[in-house]
Amino acid sequence: MPAWLSHFTTTYLMWNEGPMIWASDVLILLTSLGIVVALTRLHRWKWLWREWLTTVDHKKIGIMYLIAALLMLFRGGVDALLLRTQLAVPGNHFLSAEHYDQIFTTHGTIMILFMAMPFIFALFNIVVPLQIGARDVAFPYLNAISFWLFFFGAMLFNISFVFGGSPDAGWVSYPPLSELGFDFGPGENYYLLAVQISGIGSIATGINFLATIFKMRAPGMKLMRMPLFTWSVVAASVVIIFAFPALAIALALLTLDRVVGTHFFTILHGGDPMMFVNLFWVWGHPEVYIVILPAFGIYSEVVATFARKRVFGYSSMVLSLMLISVISYFVWAHHFFTMGAGAGVNTFFAVASMLVAIPTGVKVFNWLFTMFRGRIRLTLPMLWTIAFVPCFAIGGATGVMLAAAPADYQYHNSYFLIAHFHQVLIGGVVFGMLAGMYYWWPKMFGFMLDVRLGKIAFWLFNIGFYVCFMPQYALGFMGMQRRMYTYPTDMGWGTLNFISTVGAYIMGLGFLFIVIQVLYSIKHGERDKTGDPWDARTLEWSLPSPAPHYNFAVIPTVTERDMWWELKERQETDLLKLKPEMIKPIHMPKNSGRPFLLGLSFFVAGFGLVFGWIPIAVIGLIGILLCLLFRAFEYGDEHTVPIDEIRETEAALGRL
Amino acid sequence: MREKIKKRRIRLGLLGASAITLLLSGCGPQYMVLDPVGPVGKEELHLILLSVILTAIVIIPVLGLLVFIVWRYRDKPGNRAPYLPKWSESRVLEVVWWGIPIVIVGILGYFTGKTTFALVRPPENNIPPITVDVTSLDWKWLFQYPGQKIATVNYAVIPTGVPINFVLTSDAPMNSFWVPQLGGQEYTMPGMAMRLWLQANQAGTFYGHGANFTGRGFAHMNFNVIAKPADQFYGWVRSVKATSSPLTYAVYDQLKKPSVIGTTQYSSIPPNLFNGTVWADGGRYMPGMLPAQSMSTMKQSSSH
Ligand code: HEM
Ligand SMILES: [Cu+2]
Ligand SMILES: [Cu+2]
């Protein structure tokens, strides 16, 4: 092998690191080849480009987010199993310290930014316009850009594993550990640029949905008539708009430190690492509410539908959503009670953190009393919702325990903390997203998911969860720190760690059953012909499943909350029935390939910057500029759907 | 019937899991946080117990209500429980569940504040404290005793019944100094000096570890804190002085290099090593902690 080639294979492809890398390379190669061959054989390239890569339809963008989120859940899950395998027994040599550090960093980053975020955006996209009686989001083109920025950000992050090396400073990436002085590999740059690129997309999504909800509601849908999921999107979007810029700044300054040699967070030359910690958590704490608020919205919809009852205390639900989003800005320092802030500061942030628990607890009681005097059907979305309540209650209680600052001196950085945030992130966010996925699945795809397989998955995942994470609370009390790649035998941590690992594998099995369930149901799933398989309450269920690309042939007029349910109760659904003479031509946005190309340009620029390869970065930046320029001179990005086409579509759906 | 079995299974799973945790956390020396040996750890444990009790006031009814409601209002033919699909408001109930948590947060907040303020003061006022300057390095702990003029690596000896004024900094990435049985942790940060009061009221050897991740060797950053009665402590100081070699700047530069090593001790320390480290990296002290030496000497020593 020539010297330059062996230099390349060791430095960038890391082939000297052994079988794990080789296997991943082969797998990636085979998968890519498989996709290319399949698309070519089935003549689907054009279809892929026309129907998906260039789409600006919120429903399709939502589906792409969903697929990406599930893939990332898989990747993050494999990471988790690798970590747990290493920790199963004391003194294990399954992973080296270097690899363990990389894997917990990618696991955390992927789960929060490339799994939870796209999952909530999937449901924002799929549900919000349908729930408020709109034909699309306020800025469909921007919506496509958001997706492709997320997508290429995630790609950039994921290739680090096989090209150049993964980041290893933790998903919080505190300097000075993440500065050049201690971390000179490209991994940290991957983290900074990938998260930055997808973060820009997230800010745009927040703005987009706030505008959509405030400007595009059907006539008569006053704010206090909006479904609670839509309200939760309002709350989450507000938090996104205020929180994500802080992350963008933190990452940008750290990138400058690393790439250009500035000293924002280095210790010498007047920099201050504490500034990064503050900026990070000024985003980081609101971030956990960004992902949990939509889950709260989902639970509200699911509980009302499957208890066949109005949501209890609607106004109080809205109030608590908004209170949570405001209070979540005033608690960030609880992530570093132990960094020497004075007693006054710590007390302030401790009490503020406890305050968040109040509106959250109120919501739990309101869900319980929505079920009270209802008729509860234990469908899959409802099962996940019911399982959420005890899990989140315990997670919330341990959160309050953590908020008591002096007690946190003993929990911080220990396995107690790990158990807490997994309990709220999995029991709150992941359960919620799964409930939402099951609930709106027929609306997205027009068929139902198999119940039996879904129940197996549900039980495996739930049992696995408690087996995995309850022992970790105890490990925290036993003094076990997080982010240790190994631990000695004589600490007595072995048994509980082993149990925890077993639980992780049971959860992995549960995930597998969800995959099997989806694949099985694609073939055998029952078709949803009514558009309202759950006998539900809100407007999206008045549409056929899946909804036509323009959603509503005629925009409905809303007269009350739970409009669809009320109409059904009064047997007045005819009010929403189409009358041929009401149909008018519809203006819809045109597809465009530019959002995809813009994302690709960001990817190229980011990749160039990761390695300091300026020519590549410049090519990417030029691509970005060109995309912006062409957009600036684009006129007429809408087209009109003629009346005949609408009539035909609606007739084919049996609606005329 | 199937539903019934399932719900019972949920309950059983939950109960089992919590029972196991409870049983396992039935104390014993392995559960360090629950087995404190000094006033700081004890005070923190009291707060932990209080928070458990207060949160249980909400959690237990939630769990009970959930089981009761899901059971009683399940959709089953012949279920005679009332069904009121429009019943969705109750001022009284809302006041109850906004009110009770507010009271709970009030109580917990009060005691949290009280403990927070208590812990920034020395645990005992009439016993003169001992200062230990702690520096986290990659990947080891350096303890300097400015009063006794000795130093140790990866272990510290302290007298029992005496408040220890740990002054913390880092000459490497941020770490966190944690000895669970003595009390909670505090970060070590480059360019800053932080204070953590701890005290052991029993003799013994207590596990300590860095708590904040610092890279490859982090998992090996454990150390012991050994508490001994005062006379034995001073005996130990004398023997260190008599039998070890001095800590010089050259030795320190060697220590500073990333490595994982065992324990050592040094018979003397350079007078300004610790404060010089803090100053070289930025020089911020927690309020009221600025050392007595003049700033100019510290700046000189920092450019060694
Ligand atoms: C199959 C389920 C999961 C298992 C078994 C698992 C396990 C783990 C483990 C072992 C760690 C490393 C602990 C350490 O040494 O510090 C970790 C860290 C973390 N996990 Fe998970 N996890 C799971 C799911 C999730 C999910 C769904 C999320 C988010 C929605 C998540 C978010 C995180 C975060 C943010 C960290 C911290 C990463 C860091 O320290 O930089 N995890 N998890
Ligand atoms: Cu937080
Ligand atoms: Cu600091």
Short mmCIF file of C-alpha atoms and ligand atoms in Angstrom, two decimals, chain A residues 281 284-289 328 331-335 353 420, ligand 2:
data_model
loop_
_atom_site.label_atom_id
_atom_site.label_comp_id
_atom_site.label_asym_id
_atom_site.label_seq_id
_atom_site.Cartn_x
_atom_site.Cartn_y
_atom_site.Cartn_z
CA TRP A 281 -28.18 25.09 29.51
CA GLY A 284 -30.59 22.79 27.25
CA HIS A 285 -33.22 22.99 29.91
CA PRO A 286 -35.89 24.58 27.72
CA GLU A 287 -34.96 21.89 25.18
CA VAL A 288 -36.28 19.14 27.40
CA TYR A 289 -39.54 21.05 27.58
CA SER A 328 -38.60 26.65 31.83
CA VAL A 331 -34.30 27.09 35.87
CA TRP A 332 -31.23 26.42 33.72
CA ALA A 333 -28.71 26.77 36.54
CA HIS A 334 -30.07 23.63 38.22
CA HIS A 335 -27.75 21.80 35.83
CA SER A 353 -37.28 24.32 39.28
CA HIS A 420 -34.12 10.44 36.30
CU CU C 2 -33.06 21.14 33.45
#
